[in-house]
């Protein structure tokens, strides 16, 4: 059963895709009121005010009528009913994916503005008649939509759309004439679409409007848009400032008890440790409290699942977590120290100056968590672990026990409804007892009770019979595993099969395409069923098993699947990741030399990507999965997948500055290729390792790896690979300032590439020669090579959308600038900036804009120079790069 509730337009309820008729009048008002505050109990008195628009009948009559309306609404919705009764009120209890309003907000939090705005179908609750609802609640939602539209249009401008946005923005400015952001975006869209005169006319139009209507001049955003038009700036990405990190998971809608533990957390110890057995509710408590006190930490909340007890993956490396935290806090990638201890020191120093709540979940031991503790006294850390972590703290540590019988019953009642518990109090009490006070078990049993709608007494009999002697033991974990087994037995064949197959997935979470690769077309319905039975959680379209549930799934996989079935399933999931990564990396890097690989296994889903942004967003969302998958593939004997997958994700790791992570994975790739005796894999993995060693200035080992690759490629007779190795040596020498020495390997590379006849490699060697000669001051010679590279690249990629092509255009700009050919220099700088903006390396785009500004300043075009400096400054500020301060100095001197 799939139920969906919609409020972003006319009120709608869908059951398995078919509309459910919601009676007009007060039934709709009631359902709308509850859905707008989903998973929150609304007091009866407030519902009365809403149902009668502030003029209710007598109190007793009103409450009786409300009860009748609730009954009628439940009857109308049938199996799709989400209305639950609580003490003094009612609630609409829904999963995040069931309500369009919750999905809308989740998309916004994830920066997915287009997906968020696409959910709106018209005016909010257009078919619900309630003056107070449309007066008090709907306007705030309309404002959320407009903000989302502003963000979506800004993102469209950032990815290069311009003229396409003009019709929509003209409608928006007509509908919302005093909303300056839409006017500013219209000015920019016209400007970037080549309609500068129209853009300035629009600015004058809104300036007059604001003066006549409000008596105020245009605001900062409008003035900035006008400045860009007047300065003739290169269209650059829209500026989206760093936000304060808000990484907390969603709090549970049903949270009961734990008052004394919440009080202990309120005491304010700088480090709090919640320890206890698996499934006892440590994470739920920590998340609940973190949301409650989030306003006390205005600089944000950080969260990391350190996977200390994940049965299918190694614990998270604290260095990787620290780096992710620094990026989330706005520290630029190029300012994060490369040394592990230096990076931890930088992390603690940043937190010492801010008020941040750090939630470190599922910690394994002291060694893993100690480097992630904040420095100073302004920030606070909350830690959950199955271990006691002795020696870390004293006053801030406590053990979390199971819920007592009263709290367990309160939790169960909140999920299944007070009416059902009141109808069968003894059976409800026995179900609660069988769950041994474990919230995880209670959630699973309650989900089963809600879905099956059998008498609670029947469920008691089933559970007791299924588990027999496994229940009523002193070990609560025995009870929770018995509950898993009992619930697993009632799943449909497809859902049960998927649950077992998820025991083979490397984790930490799974997407619908990955699940489809495991199971087939029935995966989405199977995932929904697992969510309904609380066997898996879903947040932002990603599904995650509790680590106890993952252990149980892995055991079931070992017991129920043959060795061949396990191997085939792993093949499909590894193929899904590998071939999707190959498709993603082709967006920014189409000229990259392809690798040999077998076609994906039948059933493996291979994703496609429309833009580089889409590809990079996917890489970012799957990064943790890739880390686990590479290790899992090696352990399972899929060595070919190891080095090929690492080869495919190298671009993303380089673009985001993840040097240590890339180094670790490349070393796994080398080991896998060596185990398999795969010489191609060894060469590519060694070259890949060099790309991460050079930024760390580990030049000696980088040279050793390249010379080993040279020897192997010579042995293999791979001329393209050998030329690539030699270009790597030249690059390595150039990074050390040894440009004269770099000419020798490039000369050899040119000979080898010429013999191979490969045009991509010939163009790449020519581009390298142009760069090196330019650095040596041989500008005329450099121009010959860079122009040759440009012409070859144009034949290979007519739209020039490739990182190497963009870099060569930048080199040409510098060459022509040195030769005094300023028009050619400006044209190539502009083209490079345009290409870099469409690819992944925005900091390179800013570098090019600075060089272009320098050129315009040399020519005496100070306004144009200022415009390019400002465009570069916006990018550096957006990325948090320290180079922004240098640009500010250049601007100050310019004025």
CSV table of N, CA, C and O in Angstrom, one decimal, residues 334-401:
chain,number,residue,atom,x,y,z
A,334,UNK,N,41.3,24.8,-0.2
A,334,UNK,CA,42.8,25.0,-0.3
A,334,UNK,C,43.4,25.5,1.0
A,334,UNK,O,44.6,25.7,1.0
A,335,UNK,N,42.6,25.8,2.0
A,335,UNK,CA,43.2,26.2,3.3
A,335,UNK,C,43.2,25.1,4.3
A,335,UNK,O,43.7,25.3,5.4
A,336,UNK,N,42.6,23.9,4.0
A,336,UNK,CA,42.6,22.8,4.9
A,336,UNK,C,43.9,22.2,4.9
A,336,UNK,O,44.4,21.7,3.9
A,337,UNK,N,44.6,22.1,6.1
A,337,UNK,CA,46.0,21.5,6.1
A,337,UNK,C,46.0,20.1,5.6
A,337,UNK,O,45.0,19.3,5.8
A,338,UNK,N,47.1,19.7,4.9
A,338,UNK,CA,47.2,18.4,4.4
A,338,UNK,C,47.6,17.4,5.5
A,338,UNK,O,47.1,16.2,5.5
A,339,UNK,N,48.4,17.8,6.4
A,339,UNK,CA,48.8,16.9,7.5
A,339,UNK,C,47.6,16.6,8.5
A,339,UNK,O,46.8,17.5,8.8
A,340,UNK,N,47.5,15.4,8.9
A,340,UNK,CA,46.3,15.0,9.7
A,340,UNK,C,46.3,15.7,11.0
A,340,UNK,O,45.2,16.3,11.3
A,341,UNK,N,47.3,15.8,11.7
A,341,UNK,CA,47.3,16.5,13.0
A,341,UNK,C,47.1,18.0,12.8
A,341,UNK,O,46.3,18.6,13.6
A,342,UNK,N,47.6,18.6,11.8
A,342,UNK,CA,47.4,20.0,11.5
A,342,UNK,C,45.9,20.2,11.1
A,342,UNK,O,45.3,21.3,11.5
A,343,UNK,N,45.3,19.3,10.4
A,343,UNK,CA,43.9,19.4,10.1
A,343,UNK,C,43.0,19.4,11.3
A,343,UNK,O,42.1,20.2,11.5
A,344,UNK,N,43.3,18.4,12.2
A,344,UNK,CA,42.6,18.3,13.5
A,344,UNK,C,42.7,19.6,14.3
A,344,UNK,O,41.8,20.1,14.9
A,345,UNK,N,43.9,20.2,14.3
A,345,UNK,CA,44.2,21.4,15.0
A,345,UNK,C,43.4,22.6,14.4
A,345,UNK,O,42.8,23.4,15.1
A,346,UNK,N,43.3,22.6,13.1
A,346,UNK,CA,42.5,23.6,12.4
A,346,UNK,C,41.0,23.5,12.7
A,346,UNK,O,40.3,24.5,13.0
A,347,UNK,N,40.5,22.3,12.7
A,347,UNK,CA,39.1,22.0,13.1
A,347,UNK,C,38.8,22.5,14.5
A,347,UNK,O,37.8,23.2,14.7
A,348,UNK,N,39.7,22.2,15.5
A,348,UNK,CA,39.4,22.6,16.8
A,348,UNK,C,39.5,24.1,17.0
A,348,UNK,O,38.8,24.7,17.7
A,349,UNK,N,40.4,24.7,16.2
A,349,UNK,CA,40.6,26.2,16.3
A,349,UNK,C,39.3,26.9,15.7
A,349,UNK,O,38.9,27.9,16.3
A,350,UNK,N,38.8,26.4,14.6
A,350,UNK,CA,37.6,27.0,14.1
A,350,UNK,C,36.4,26.9,15.1
A,350,UNK,O,35.7,27.9,15.3
A,351,UNK,N,36.3,25.7,15.7
A,351,UNK,CA,35.1,25.5,16.7
A,351,UNK,C,35.4,26.4,17.9
A,351,UNK,O,34.4,26.7,18.6
A,352,UNK,N,36.6,26.6,18.3
A,352,UNK,CA,36.8,27.4,19.5
A,352,UNK,C,36.3,28.8,19.3
A,352,UNK,O,36.1,29.5,20.3
A,353,UNK,N,36.1,29.3,18.1
A,353,UNK,CA,35.7,30.7,17.8
A,353,UNK,C,34.2,30.7,17.5
A,353,UNK,O,33.6,31.8,17.3
A,354,UNK,N,33.5,29.6,17.5
A,354,UNK,CA,32.1,29.5,17.2
A,354,UNK,C,31.3,28.7,18.2
A,354,UNK,O,31.8,28.0,19.0
A,355,UNK,N,30.0,28.9,18.1
A,355,UNK,CA,29.1,28.1,19.0
A,355,UNK,C,28.4,27.1,18.1
A,355,UNK,O,27.4,27.4,17.4
A,356,UNK,N,28.9,25.9,18.1
A,356,UNK,CA,28.5,24.8,17.2
A,356,UNK,C,28.1,23.6,18.1
A,356,UNK,O,28.9,23.2,19.0
A,357,UNK,N,27.1,22.9,17.7
A,357,UNK,CA,26.7,21.6,18.4
A,357,UNK,C,27.2,20.5,17.4
A,357,UNK,O,26.9,20.5,16.3
A,358,UNK,N,28.1,19.6,18.0
A,358,UNK,CA,28.6,18.5,17.2
A,358,UNK,C,28.1,17.2,17.7
A,358,UNK,O,28.3,16.8,18.9
A,359,UNK,N,27.3,16.5,16.9
A,359,UNK,CA,26.7,15.2,17.2
A,359,UNK,C,27.5,14.1,16.5
A,359,UNK,O,27.5,14.0,15.3
A,360,UNK,N,28.3,13.3,17.3
A,360,UNK,CA,29.1,12.3,16.8
A,360,UNK,C,28.4,10.9,17.2
A,360,UNK,O,28.4,10.5,18.3
A,361,UNK,N,27.8,10.3,16.2
A,361,UNK,CA,26.9,9.2,16.4
A,361,UNK,C,27.7,7.9,16.1
A,361,UNK,O,28.5,7.8,15.2
A,362,UNK,N,27.3,6.9,16.9
A,362,UNK,CA,27.8,5.5,16.6
A,362,UNK,C,29.3,5.4,16.6
A,362,UNK,O,30.0,4.9,15.7
A,363,UNK,N,29.9,5.9,17.7
A,363,UNK,CA,31.4,6.0,17.9
A,363,UNK,C,31.9,4.6,18.3
A,363,UNK,O,31.3,4.0,19.2
A,364,UNK,N,33.0,4.2,17.8
A,364,UNK,CA,33.6,2.9,18.2
A,364,UNK,C,34.5,3.0,19.4
A,364,UNK,O,34.3,2.2,20.3
A,365,UNK,N,35.4,4.0,19.4
A,365,UNK,CA,36.3,4.0,20.6
A,365,UNK,C,36.9,5.4,20.7
A,365,UNK,O,36.6,6.3,19.9
A,366,UNK,N,37.8,5.6,21.7
A,366,UNK,CA,38.4,6.9,22.0
A,366,UNK,C,39.2,7.4,20.8
A,366,UNK,O,39.2,8.6,20.5
A,367,UNK,N,40.0,6.5,20.2
A,367,UNK,CA,40.9,6.9,19.1
A,367,UNK,C,40.1,7.5,18.0
A,367,UNK,O,40.6,8.4,17.3
A,368,UNK,N,38.9,7.0,17.7
A,368,UNK,CA,38.1,7.5,16.6
A,368,UNK,C,37.5,8.9,17.0
A,368,UNK,O,37.4,9.8,16.1
A,369,UNK,N,37.1,9.1,18.2
A,369,UNK,CA,36.3,10.3,18.5
A,369,UNK,C,37.2,11.4,19.1
A,369,UNK,O,36.8,12.6,18.9
A,370,UNK,N,38.3,11.1,19.7
A,370,UNK,CA,39.0,12.2,20.4
A,370,UNK,C,39.4,13.3,19.5
A,370,UNK,O,39.3,14.5,19.8
A,371,UNK,N,39.9,13.0,18.2
A,371,UNK,CA,40.3,14.1,17.3
A,371,UNK,C,39.2,15.0,16.9
A,371,UNK,O,39.4,16.1,16.4
A,372,UNK,N,37.9,14.6,17.1
A,372,UNK,CA,36.8,15.3,16.6
A,372,UNK,C,36.1,16.1,17.7
A,372,UNK,O,35.1,16.8,17.4
A,373,UNK,N,36.6,16.1,18.9
A,373,UNK,CA,36.1,16.9,20.0
A,373,UNK,C,36.4,18.4,19.7
A,373,UNK,O,37.5,18.7,19.4
A,374,UNK,N,35.4,19.3,19.9
A,374,UNK,CA,35.7,20.7,19.7
A,374,UNK,C,36.6,21.3,20.7
A,374,UNK,O,36.8,20.8,21.8
A,375,UNK,N,37.3,22.3,20.2
A,375,UNK,CA,38.2,23.1,21.1
A,375,UNK,C,37.5,24.2,21.7
A,375,UNK,O,36.5,24.7,21.3
A,376,UNK,N,38.0,24.7,22.9
A,376,UNK,CA,37.4,25.8,23.6
A,376,UNK,C,36.2,25.4,24.3
A,376,UNK,O,35.9,24.2,24.5
A,377,UNK,N,35.4,26.4,24.8
A,377,UNK,CA,34.2,26.1,25.6
A,377,UNK,C,32.9,26.6,24.9
A,377,UNK,O,31.9,26.4,25.5
A,378,UNK,N,33.0,27.1,23.8
A,378,UNK,CA,31.8,27.7,23.1
A,378,UNK,C,31.0,26.6,22.5
A,378,UNK,O,29.8,26.7,22.4
A,379,UNK,N,31.7,25.6,21.9
A,379,UNK,CA,30.9,24.5,21.2
A,379,UNK,C,30.8,23.3,22.2
A,379,UNK,O,31.4,23.2,23.2
A,380,UNK,N,29.9,22.4,21.8
A,380,UNK,CA,29.5,21.3,22.6
A,380,UNK,C,29.5,20.0,21.7
A,380,UNK,O,29.0,20.1,20.6
A,381,UNK,N,29.9,18.9,22.3
A,381,UNK,CA,29.8,17.6,21.6
A,381,UNK,C,28.9,16.6,22.3
A,381,UNK,O,29.0,16.5,23.5
A,382,UNK,N,28.1,16.0,21.6
A,382,UNK,CA,27.3,14.9,22.1
A,382,UNK,C,27.7,13.6,21.3
A,382,UNK,O,27.7,13.6,20.1
A,383,UNK,N,28.0,12.6,22.1
A,383,UNK,CA,28.5,11.3,21.5
A,383,UNK,C,27.6,10.2,21.9
A,383,UNK,O,27.1,10.1,23.0
A,384,UNK,N,27.4,9.3,20.9
A,384,UNK,CA,26.6,8.1,21.2
A,384,UNK,C,27.6,6.9,20.9
A,384,UNK,O,28.3,6.9,19.9
A,385,UNK,N,27.5,5.9,21.7
A,385,UNK,CA,28.4,4.7,21.5
A,385,UNK,C,27.8,3.5,22.2
A,385,UNK,O,27.2,3.7,23.3
A,386,UNK,N,28.1,2.3,21.7
A,386,UNK,CA,27.8,1.1,22.5
A,386,UNK,C,28.9,0.9,23.6
A,386,UNK,O,28.7,0.1,24.5
A,387,UNK,N,30.0,1.5,23.4
A,387,UNK,CA,31.1,1.4,24.4
A,387,UNK,C,31.0,2.6,25.5
A,387,UNK,O,30.5,3.7,25.2
A,388,UNK,N,31.5,2.4,26.6
A,388,UNK,CA,31.4,3.4,27.7
A,388,UNK,C,32.4,4.5,27.5
A,388,UNK,O,32.3,5.6,28.0
A,389,UNK,N,33.4,4.3,26.7
A,389,UNK,CA,34.5,5.3,26.4
A,389,UNK,C,35.1,5.8,27.7
A,389,UNK,O,35.1,7.0,28.0
A,390,UNK,N,35.6,4.9,28.5
A,390,UNK,CA,36.2,5.4,29.8
A,390,UNK,C,37.3,6.3,29.6
A,390,UNK,O,38.1,6.2,28.7
A,391,UNK,N,37.4,7.3,30.5
A,391,UNK,CA,38.5,8.2,30.5
A,391,UNK,C,38.3,9.4,29.6
A,391,UNK,O,39.1,10.4,29.7
A,392,UNK,N,37.2,9.4,28.9
A,392,UNK,CA,36.9,10.6,28.0
A,392,UNK,C,36.3,11.8,28.9
A,392,UNK,O,36.9,12.9,28.9
A,393,UNK,N,35.3,11.5,29.6
A,393,UNK,CA,34.7,12.5,30.5
A,393,UNK,C,34.1,11.8,31.7
A,393,UNK,O,34.1,10.6,31.8
A,394,UNK,N,33.8,12.6,32.7
A,394,UNK,CA,33.2,12.0,33.9
A,394,UNK,C,31.8,12.5,34.1
A,394,UNK,O,30.8,11.8,34.1
A,395,UNK,N,31.6,13.8,34.2
A,395,UNK,CA,30.3,14.4,34.6
A,395,UNK,C,29.3,14.3,33.4
A,395,UNK,O,28.1,14.4,33.6
A,396,UNK,N,29.8,14.2,32.2
A,396,UNK,CA,28.9,14.3,31.0
A,396,UNK,C,28.6,12.9,30.4
A,396,UNK,O,28.0,12.9,29.4
A,397,UNK,N,28.9,11.8,31.1
A,397,UNK,CA,28.6,10.5,30.6
A,397,UNK,C,27.5,9.8,31.3
A,397,UNK,O,27.4,9.9,32.6
A,398,UNK,N,26.6,9.1,30.6
A,398,UNK,CA,25.6,8.3,31.3
A,398,UNK,C,25.2,7.1,30.4
A,398,UNK,O,25.3,7.2,29.2
A,399,UNK,N,24.7,6.1,31.0
A,399,UNK,CA,24.2,4.9,30.3
A,399,UNK,C,22.7,5.1,30.0
A,399,UNK,O,22.0,5.5,30.9
A,400,UNK,N,22.3,4.7,28.8
A,400,UNK,CA,20.9,4.8,28.5
A,400,UNK,C,20.3,3.4,28.6
A,400,UNK,O,20.8,2.4,27.9
A,401,UNK,N,19.3,3.2,29.4
A,401,UNK,CA,18.7,1.9,29.6
A,401,UNK,C,17.5,1.8,28.7
A,401,UNK,O,17.1,2.8,28.0
